[in-house]
Short mmCIF file of C-alpha atoms and ligand atoms in Angstrom, two decimals:
data_model
loop_
_atom_site.label_atom_id
_atom_site.label_comp_id
_atom_site.label_asym_id
_atom_site.label_seq_id
_atom_site.Cartn_x
_atom_site.Cartn_y
_atom_site.Cartn_z
CA MET I 1 0.00 0.00 0.00
CA LYS I 2 2.10 2.94 -1.18
CA THR I 3 0.70 6.22 -0.01
CA THR I 4 0.50 9.55 -1.75
CA LEU I 5 -1.26 11.20 1.15
CA GLN I 6 0.75 10.88 4.32
CA PRO I 7 0.27 13.21 7.27
CA ASP I 8 3.35 14.86 8.80
CA GLU I 9 4.94 13.30 11.89
CA ASN I 10 2.38 14.98 14.17
CA GLY I 11 -0.54 13.79 12.13
CA PHE I 12 -1.30 17.00 10.26
CA TYR I 13 -2.58 17.38 6.73
CA GLY I 14 -1.72 21.04 6.21
CA GLU I 15 -3.32 22.73 9.21
CA PHE I 16 -5.85 19.93 9.82
CA GLY I 17 -5.63 16.79 11.94
CA GLY I 18 -3.24 16.34 14.85
CA ALA I 19 -4.00 14.61 18.14
CA PHE I 20 -5.85 16.88 20.57
CA VAL I 21 -6.56 14.43 23.36
CA PRO I 22 -6.79 14.77 27.14
CA GLU I 23 -3.61 13.85 28.95
CA MET I 24 -5.14 10.66 30.35
CA LEU I 25 -5.59 9.34 26.83
CA TYR I 26 -2.14 10.26 25.65
CA PRO I 27 -0.41 6.90 26.34
CA ASN I 28 -3.06 5.01 24.34
CA VAL I 29 -2.73 7.26 21.32
CA LEU I 30 1.06 7.37 21.56
CA GLU I 31 1.34 3.58 21.50
CA LEU I 32 -0.61 3.52 18.25
CA GLN I 33 1.34 6.40 16.73
CA GLN I 34 4.64 4.71 17.47
CA ASN I 35 3.67 1.28 16.17
CA TYR I 36 1.02 1.38 13.49
CA LEU I 37 3.17 1.95 10.43
CA GLN I 38 5.78 -0.60 11.43
CA ILE I 39 3.07 -3.21 11.87
CA ILE I 40 0.82 -2.59 8.90
CA GLU I 41 3.71 -2.29 6.47
CA THR I 42 5.10 -5.75 7.27
CA GLU I 43 4.74 -8.46 4.67
CA ASP I 44 3.13 -10.73 7.24
CA PHE I 45 0.39 -8.19 8.05
CA GLN I 46 -0.28 -7.38 4.42
CA LYS I 47 -0.51 -11.04 3.51
CA GLU I 48 -3.07 -11.84 6.21
CA PHE I 49 -5.08 -8.65 5.54
CA LYS I 50 -5.24 -9.20 1.79
CA LEU I 51 -6.18 -12.86 2.12
CA LEU I 52 -9.08 -12.01 4.44
CA LEU I 53 -10.24 -9.19 2.18
CA LYS I 54 -10.24 -11.63 -0.71
CA ASP I 55 -11.73 -14.80 0.76
CA TYR I 56 -13.76 -13.48 3.69
CA VAL I 57 -14.95 -10.04 2.60
CA GLY I 58 -15.26 -11.00 -1.06
CA ARG I 59 -12.83 -8.52 -2.64
CA PRO I 60 -12.17 -7.30 -5.21
CA THR I 61 -15.70 -5.91 -5.40
CA PRO I 62 -16.89 -5.53 -9.01
CA LEU I 63 -16.52 -2.30 -10.95
CA TYR I 64 -19.81 -2.46 -12.80
CA PHE I 65 -20.47 -0.57 -16.04
CA SER I 66 -24.08 0.57 -15.79
CA LYS I 67 -25.58 0.66 -19.25
CA ASN I 68 -28.84 2.07 -17.94
CA LEU I 69 -27.29 4.97 -16.02
CA SER I 70 -24.89 5.61 -18.89
CA GLU I 71 -27.83 6.05 -21.26
CA GLN I 72 -29.72 8.18 -18.77
CA PHE I 73 -26.82 10.55 -18.10
CA GLN I 74 -25.14 10.33 -21.52
CA ALA I 75 -21.74 9.40 -20.10
CA GLN I 76 -19.78 6.29 -19.11
CA ILE I 77 -21.04 5.47 -15.61
CA TYR I 78 -19.41 2.80 -13.46
CA LEU I 79 -20.50 1.69 -10.00
CA LYS I 80 -17.91 0.44 -7.52
CA ARG I 81 -19.89 -2.23 -5.71
CA GLU I 82 -18.87 -1.88 -2.05
CA ASP I 83 -22.44 -2.97 -1.29
CA LEU I 84 -21.36 -6.50 -2.21
CA ASN I 85 -18.85 -6.76 0.63
CA HIS I 86 -19.59 -9.16 3.48
CA THR I 87 -21.90 -7.25 5.91
CA GLY I 88 -23.00 -4.96 3.09
CA ALA I 89 -20.68 -1.95 3.11
CA HIS I 90 -17.08 -0.73 3.10
CA LYS I 91 -16.78 -0.54 6.90
CA ILE I 92 -15.60 -4.15 7.16
CA ASN I 93 -12.31 -3.29 5.35
CA ASN I 94 -11.30 -1.06 8.24
CA ALA I 95 -12.69 -3.28 11.01
CA ILE I 96 -10.63 -6.25 9.87
CA GLY I 97 -7.50 -4.13 9.44
CA GLN I 98 -7.80 -2.70 12.94
CA VAL I 99 -8.51 -6.03 14.64
CA LEU I 100 -5.43 -7.50 12.94
CA LEU I 101 -3.42 -4.54 14.20
CA ALA I 102 -4.82 -4.95 17.73
CA LYS I 103 -3.79 -8.60 17.79
CA ARG I 104 -0.24 -7.69 16.85
CA LEU I 105 -0.24 -5.16 19.70
CA ASN I 106 -1.26 -8.01 22.03
CA LYS I 107 -4.65 -6.51 22.82
CA LYS I 108 -7.24 -8.90 24.20
CA ARG I 109 -10.30 -6.75 23.88
CA ILE I 110 -11.87 -4.46 21.31
CA ILE I 111 -14.21 -1.58 22.10
CA ALA I 112 -16.11 0.67 19.73
CA GLU I 113 -19.09 2.95 19.79
CA THR I 114 -21.86 2.95 17.26
CA GLY I 115 -24.87 5.11 16.48
CA ALA I 116 -26.88 3.43 13.75
CA GLY I 117 -25.07 0.17 14.38
CA GLN I 118 -23.23 -0.30 11.09
CA HIS I 119 -19.76 0.21 12.55
CA GLY I 120 -20.73 -1.94 15.54
CA VAL I 121 -21.77 -4.81 13.30
CA ALA I 122 -18.56 -4.60 11.23
CA THR I 123 -16.48 -4.54 14.42
CA ALA I 124 -18.37 -7.43 16.02
CA THR I 125 -17.94 -9.41 12.80
CA ALA I 126 -14.17 -8.90 12.69
CA CYS I 127 -13.89 -9.79 16.40
CA ALA I 128 -15.88 -13.00 15.94
CA LEU I 129 -13.66 -13.96 13.03
CA LEU I 130 -10.37 -13.20 14.75
CA GLY I 131 -11.29 -14.30 18.27
CA LEU I 132 -11.13 -11.06 20.28
CA ASP I 133 -13.48 -10.01 23.03
CA CYS I 134 -15.80 -7.24 21.81
CA THR I 135 -17.79 -4.56 23.64
CA ILE I 136 -19.92 -2.08 21.69
CA TYR I 137 -21.02 1.14 23.40
CA MET I 138 -24.35 2.41 22.26
CA GLY I 139 -26.77 5.07 23.52
CA GLU I 140 -29.88 3.67 25.18
CA ILE I 141 -32.09 5.47 22.68
CA ASP I 142 -30.08 4.15 19.72
CA ILE I 143 -30.37 0.60 21.10
CA GLU I 144 -34.13 1.03 20.97
CA ARG I 145 -34.07 2.60 17.47
CA GLN I 146 -31.67 0.09 15.88
CA LYS I 147 -32.96 -3.25 17.09
CA PRO I 148 -31.96 -5.40 14.08
CA ASN I 149 -28.32 -4.26 14.29
CA VAL I 150 -28.27 -4.76 18.07
CA GLU I 151 -29.54 -8.30 17.51
CA ARG I 152 -26.86 -8.91 14.87
CA MET I 153 -24.09 -7.75 17.21
CA ARG I 154 -25.40 -10.02 19.98
CA LEU I 155 -25.54 -13.00 17.62
CA LEU I 156 -21.94 -12.25 16.67
CA GLY I 157 -20.97 -12.52 20.33
CA ALA I 158 -20.47 -8.84 21.14
CA LYS I 159 -21.47 -7.33 24.46
CA ILE I 160 -23.66 -4.24 24.15
CA GLN I 161 -22.95 -1.59 26.76
CA PRO I 162 -25.80 0.94 26.96
CA ALA I 163 -24.89 4.60 27.51
CA THR I 164 -27.49 5.99 29.89
CA SER I 165 -26.19 9.52 30.47
CA GLY I 166 -26.91 12.77 28.62
CA SER I 167 -28.93 12.47 25.42
CA LYS I 168 -28.37 8.67 25.47
CA THR I 169 -27.12 8.69 21.88
CA LEU I 170 -23.80 8.48 20.02
CA LYS I 171 -22.02 11.33 21.87
CA ASP I 172 -22.62 9.66 25.21
CA ALA I 173 -21.61 6.24 23.90
CA THR I 174 -18.34 7.81 22.67
CA ASN I 175 -17.64 9.30 26.10
CA GLU I 176 -18.17 5.97 27.81
CA ALA I 177 -16.05 4.07 25.30
CA ILE I 178 -13.19 6.53 25.78
CA ARG I 179 -13.48 6.20 29.55
CA ALA I 180 -13.21 2.42 29.21
CA TRP I 181 -10.14 2.83 27.01
CA ILE I 182 -8.44 5.13 29.54
CA ASN I 183 -9.07 2.50 32.21
CA ASP I 184 -7.38 -0.28 30.24
CA PRO I 185 -4.72 1.12 27.87
CA VAL I 186 -2.72 -2.11 27.91
CA GLY I 187 -5.36 -4.70 27.10
CA THR I 188 -7.86 -2.76 24.98
CA HIS I 189 -7.88 -1.37 21.44
CA TYR I 190 -10.46 1.23 20.48
CA ILE I 191 -11.69 0.97 16.88
CA ILE I 192 -12.80 4.17 15.16
CA GLY I 193 -15.00 3.54 12.14
CA SER I 194 -14.19 6.49 9.91
CA VAL I 195 -11.25 8.77 8.98
CA VAL I 196 -11.83 10.87 12.08
CA GLY I 197 -10.29 11.07 15.54
CA PRO I 198 -6.75 11.83 16.70
CA HIS I 199 -3.66 10.85 14.70
CA PRO I 200 -2.99 8.08 13.68
CA TYR I 201 -6.63 7.04 13.15
CA PRO I 202 -7.33 9.09 10.01
CA ASP I 203 -4.23 7.73 8.28
CA LEU I 204 -4.82 4.21 9.54
CA VAL I 205 -8.41 4.08 8.32
CA ALA I 206 -7.53 5.81 5.01
CA GLN I 207 -4.86 3.22 4.31
CA PHE I 208 -7.19 0.31 5.05
CA GLN I 209 -9.90 1.78 2.82
CA SER I 210 -7.48 2.72 0.02
CA VAL I 211 -7.95 -0.78 -1.38
CA ILE I 212 -11.10 0.63 -3.04
CA SER I 213 -9.21 2.97 -5.39
CA GLN I 214 -6.41 0.48 -5.82
CA GLU I 215 -8.95 -1.94 -7.29
CA ILE I 216 -10.71 0.72 -9.37
CA LYS I 217 -7.40 1.53 -11.10
CA ILE I 218 -6.79 -2.09 -12.11
CA GLN I 219 -10.40 -2.68 -13.12
CA LEU I 220 -10.72 0.51 -15.14
CA LYS I 221 -7.46 -0.15 -16.97
CA GLU I 222 -8.82 -3.55 -17.95
CA LYS I 223 -12.14 -2.13 -19.16
CA THR I 224 -11.11 1.14 -20.81
CA GLY I 225 -7.34 1.05 -21.24
CA ASP I 226 -6.92 4.05 -18.89
CA GLU I 227 -6.67 3.55 -15.15
CA ASN I 228 -7.73 7.13 -14.37
CA PRO I 229 -11.40 8.12 -14.67
CA ASP I 230 -12.58 11.69 -15.30
CA TYR I 231 -14.59 11.74 -12.07
CA VAL I 232 -14.87 9.80 -8.83
CA ILE I 233 -17.95 10.56 -6.72
CA ALA I 234 -18.48 9.38 -3.15
CA CYS I 235 -20.68 10.33 -0.20
CA LEU I 236 -19.09 12.02 2.80
CA GLY I 237 -19.97 11.22 6.40
CA GLY I 238 -16.73 11.05 8.34
CA GLY I 239 -15.16 10.36 4.97
CA SER I 240 -13.79 6.81 4.96
CA ASN I 241 -15.46 5.45 1.82
CA ALA I 242 -14.69 8.72 0.02
CA ILE I 243 -10.99 8.72 0.89
CA GLY I 244 -10.81 5.03 -0.01
CA ALA I 245 -12.24 5.77 -3.44
CA PHE I 246 -10.06 8.91 -3.94
CA TYR I 247 -6.78 7.74 -2.47
CA HIS I 248 -4.85 6.62 -5.55
CA PHE I 249 -6.30 9.33 -7.81
CA ILE I 250 -5.19 12.37 -5.80
CA ASP I 251 -2.90 14.65 -7.79
CA ASN I 252 -2.96 12.59 -11.01
CA GLY I 253 -3.76 15.73 -13.00
CA LYS I 254 -6.89 14.22 -14.56
CA THR I 255 -9.42 12.84 -12.13
CA GLN I 256 -11.86 15.23 -10.47
CA LEU I 257 -12.78 14.03 -7.01
CA ILE I 258 -16.26 14.91 -5.79
CA ALA I 259 -17.36 14.38 -2.20
CA VAL I 260 -21.08 14.64 -1.49
CA GLU I 261 -22.23 15.81 1.93
CA ALA I 262 -25.70 15.33 3.35
CA GLY I 263 -27.63 18.55 2.86
CA GLY I 264 -30.53 17.25 4.95
CA LEU I 265 -33.55 19.53 4.48
CA GLY I 266 -31.27 22.10 2.83
CA VAL I 267 -27.91 23.64 3.70
CA TYR I 268 -29.52 26.74 5.33
CA SER I 269 -32.53 24.97 6.84
CA GLY I 270 -30.92 24.40 10.23
CA LYS I 271 -31.42 20.68 9.65
CA THR I 272 -28.34 19.59 7.76
CA ALA I 273 -25.07 17.70 7.98
CA ALA I 274 -23.29 19.76 5.28
CA THR I 275 -20.14 20.27 7.31
CA ILE I 276 -17.92 21.91 4.69
CA ALA I 277 -20.70 24.13 3.34
CA LEU I 278 -21.36 25.63 6.78
CA GLY I 279 -18.39 24.57 8.79
CA LYS I 280 -15.93 26.59 10.74
CA LYS I 281 -12.56 25.32 11.87
CA GLY I 282 -12.47 23.78 15.28
CA ILE I 283 -11.59 20.65 17.18
CA ILE I 284 -13.84 17.63 17.32
CA HIS I 285 -13.03 14.10 18.44
CA GLY I 286 -9.33 14.83 18.81
CA SER I 287 -8.52 16.51 15.52
CA LYS I 288 -8.66 19.95 13.94
CA THR I 289 -11.11 20.08 11.07
CA TYR I 290 -14.25 21.78 9.81
CA LEU I 291 -17.33 21.24 11.92
CA ILE I 292 -20.80 22.67 12.32
CA GLN I 293 -20.77 24.91 15.39
CA THR I 294 -22.39 28.02 16.79
CA ASP I 295 -20.49 31.32 17.08
CA ASP I 296 -19.49 30.45 20.62
CA GLY I 297 -18.17 27.02 19.64
CA GLN I 298 -21.07 24.72 20.56
CA ILE I 299 -21.42 21.78 18.21
CA VAL I 300 -24.72 21.92 16.33
CA GLU I 301 -26.82 18.75 16.20
CA PRO I 302 -26.63 17.59 12.57
CA HIS I 303 -29.48 16.15 10.52
CA SER I 304 -29.52 13.73 7.62
CA ILE I 305 -32.05 11.11 6.60
CA SER I 306 -29.10 8.70 6.38
CA ALA I 307 -27.66 7.73 9.75
CA GLY I 308 -24.17 7.22 8.30
CA LEU I 309 -23.87 10.84 7.14
CA ASP I 310 -25.41 12.38 10.26
CA TYR I 311 -22.12 13.65 11.74
CA PRO I 312 -21.24 17.26 12.67
CA GLY I 313 -17.56 16.99 11.65
CA ILE I 314 -15.55 15.59 8.80
CA GLY I 315 -12.22 13.78 8.60
CA PRO I 316 -9.26 16.20 8.61
CA ILE I 317 -8.03 14.79 5.30
CA HIS I 318 -11.19 16.05 3.63
CA SER I 319 -10.83 19.52 5.15
CA TYR I 320 -7.34 19.55 3.67
CA LEU I 321 -8.45 18.25 0.25
CA HIS I 322 -11.18 20.90 0.21
CA ASP I 323 -8.94 23.84 1.18
CA THR I 324 -6.26 22.84 -1.32
CA LYS I 325 -8.91 22.30 -4.04
CA LYS I 326 -7.78 18.72 -4.58
CA ALA I 327 -11.40 17.63 -4.14
CA GLU I 328 -14.71 19.39 -4.61
CA VAL I 329 -17.28 19.16 -1.83
CA VAL I 330 -20.96 19.47 -2.76
CA SER I 331 -24.22 18.60 -1.03
CA ILE I 332 -27.41 16.72 -1.81
CA THR I 333 -30.67 16.96 0.13
CA ASP I 334 -32.65 14.14 1.77
CA GLU I 335 -35.25 14.43 -0.98
CA GLU I 336 -32.73 14.23 -3.83
CA ALA I 337 -30.99 11.24 -2.25
CA MET I 338 -34.25 9.36 -1.69
CA GLN I 339 -35.27 9.91 -5.30
CA ALA I 340 -31.90 8.56 -6.44
CA ALA I 341 -32.34 5.49 -4.22
CA TYR I 342 -35.78 4.73 -5.71
CA ASP I 343 -34.39 5.36 -9.20
CA LEU I 344 -31.44 2.99 -8.89
CA SER I 345 -33.67 0.28 -7.45
CA ARG I 346 -36.01 0.49 -10.46
CA ARG I 347 -33.45 1.05 -13.18
CA GLU I 348 -30.69 -1.28 -12.06
CA GLY I 349 -32.18 -3.74 -9.59
CA ILE I 350 -29.79 -2.44 -6.94
CA ILE I 351 -31.21 -1.03 -3.70
CA PRO I 352 -28.47 1.32 -2.43
CA ALA I 353 -27.82 2.54 1.09
CA ILE I 354 -29.30 6.03 1.47
CA GLU I 355 -25.76 7.27 2.17
CA SER I 356 -24.59 5.99 -1.21
CA ALA I 357 -27.68 7.46 -2.90
CA HIS I 358 -26.30 10.94 -2.10
CA ALA I 359 -23.36 10.22 -4.41
CA LEU I 360 -25.68 8.89 -7.13
CA ALA I 361 -27.97 11.91 -6.92
CA TYR I 362 -25.12 14.22 -7.79
CA LEU I 363 -25.06 12.79 -11.34
CA HIS I 364 -28.13 14.94 -12.01
CA LYS I 365 -26.16 18.10 -11.25
CA MET I 366 -23.19 17.46 -13.52
CA LYS I 367 -22.53 18.63 -17.05
CA LEU I 368 -21.16 15.44 -18.56
CA LYS I 369 -19.73 14.64 -21.98
CA THR I 370 -20.56 11.28 -23.56
CA THR I 371 -16.91 10.26 -23.34
CA ASP I 372 -16.57 11.11 -19.62
CA VAL I 373 -15.74 8.14 -17.43
CA VAL I 374 -17.45 8.49 -14.04
CA VAL I 375 -17.00 6.13 -11.09
CA VAL I 376 -19.65 6.33 -8.35
CA ASN I 377 -18.68 4.60 -5.12
CA LEU I 378 -21.69 2.59 -4.00
CA SER I 379 -20.62 2.43 -0.36
CA GLY I 380 -23.33 0.07 0.87
CA ARG I 381 -26.56 -1.77 0.27
CA GLY I 382 -29.99 -0.55 1.27
CA ASP I 383 -31.34 -3.50 3.25
CA LYS I 384 -30.71 -1.60 6.49
CA ASP I 385 -32.76 1.33 5.13
CA LEU I 386 -35.85 -0.59 4.14
CA ALA I 387 -38.09 1.03 6.78
CA THR I 388 -36.91 4.55 5.87
CA LEU I 389 -37.38 3.89 2.15
CA GLN I 390 -40.87 2.54 2.78
CA ASN I 391 -42.04 5.25 5.16
CA TYR I 392 -40.69 8.16 3.12
CA ARG I 393 -42.57 6.91 0.07
CA THR I 394 -45.75 6.73 2.13
CA ASP I 395 -45.18 10.20 3.60
CA GLU I 396 -44.91 11.55 0.08
CA LYS I 397 -48.32 10.28 -0.98
C1 PLP W 1 -21.07 4.49 7.59
C2 PLP W 1 -21.44 4.60 6.18
C3 PLP W 1 -21.11 5.75 5.41
C4 PLP W 1 -20.45 6.97 5.99
O1 PLP W 1 -19.19 6.78 6.52
P1 PLP W 1 -17.88 7.29 5.77
O2 PLP W 1 -16.81 7.14 6.79
O3 PLP W 1 -18.10 8.72 5.37
O4 PLP W 1 -17.69 6.42 4.60
C5 PLP W 1 -21.43 5.76 4.06
N1 PLP W 1 -22.08 4.73 3.48
C6 PLP W 1 -22.41 3.63 4.17
C7 PLP W 1 -23.12 2.53 3.46
C8 PLP W 1 -22.12 3.53 5.55
O5 PLP W 1 -22.48 2.43 6.22
#
């Protein structure tokens, strides 16, 4: 995995990133900073990781030329099928990478927090596979809202630890998970599910997800003779599927990288997760980045119809890519994303995750030439969103 996008020694991408953590957490983060590269760059690690991605996750995922979308948009549209991964999305790439790393650091136990449950399920899956003890922190309200995923995690052998303080949602689960990590720095590894958090997490997660663009290059070369597309489009929550899809195309002088944020009910509606559109620089979850905050620095509760994009910050790499104009950040509303999800289901027989539908919806806003090669990263499948897809349709009537 050769990288074109390495942070500096303190974990900064330009002015973004770093490791702004309380002193009590410093030893945990330092251990990772000092060891992660040495471990993940070994032949032994790479061999085990790649074999599991191939035979367990089902990689490489297909790069599918969509004839129907290509006719509709008068361009060459390809879908990168991350929805076909084991567990139905890209998150498993990172979960397996981090559990393998934890084992090599002699950790016995994995902790993670989850909101909608997708990261929790991926983590519980990797722990079951690799034989580590797994505790997932989850707000009491989220446990109630996300029953199928809670049931999945339990079946996979994970312990669910309810967070009962504060708003009883993701924020509170994060606090409790971090407290548990502080209490056991030697035996426990904390898995973050996106390219957020203190250094080295953004780089670690980006490297594990970079397999997506590595595969696209090979697949596109085979299909078109040129490994570089004109556009890559991906949805942006914390930013892990997007950086995975962008990674090997940054600075190639051809490919335009487009990251699609969740506009919610509209960027200026007060109910949005469009972090870059509205964001101001600040510190969230241990790194400097753009985030949605009030003038006096309070984090604003985000809104998106897709749970995976409902995050008030954004990975520091994406703040850097935005400020240096290496990627373009746009937004798509709930309504536009839902329409794109219904459309793809009907036209292609693929029910996408509502997160991924944000990336698809952006095709409507582009001025494309018939020769343009466009890769849309289909980050996940829509089975988890069935109730939302159903109810929204009904609401519309
Ligand atoms: C979690 C999730 C996302 C958002 O996370 P990123 O880190 O921004 O990729 C997007 N799509 C799907 C299907 C997800 O499960």
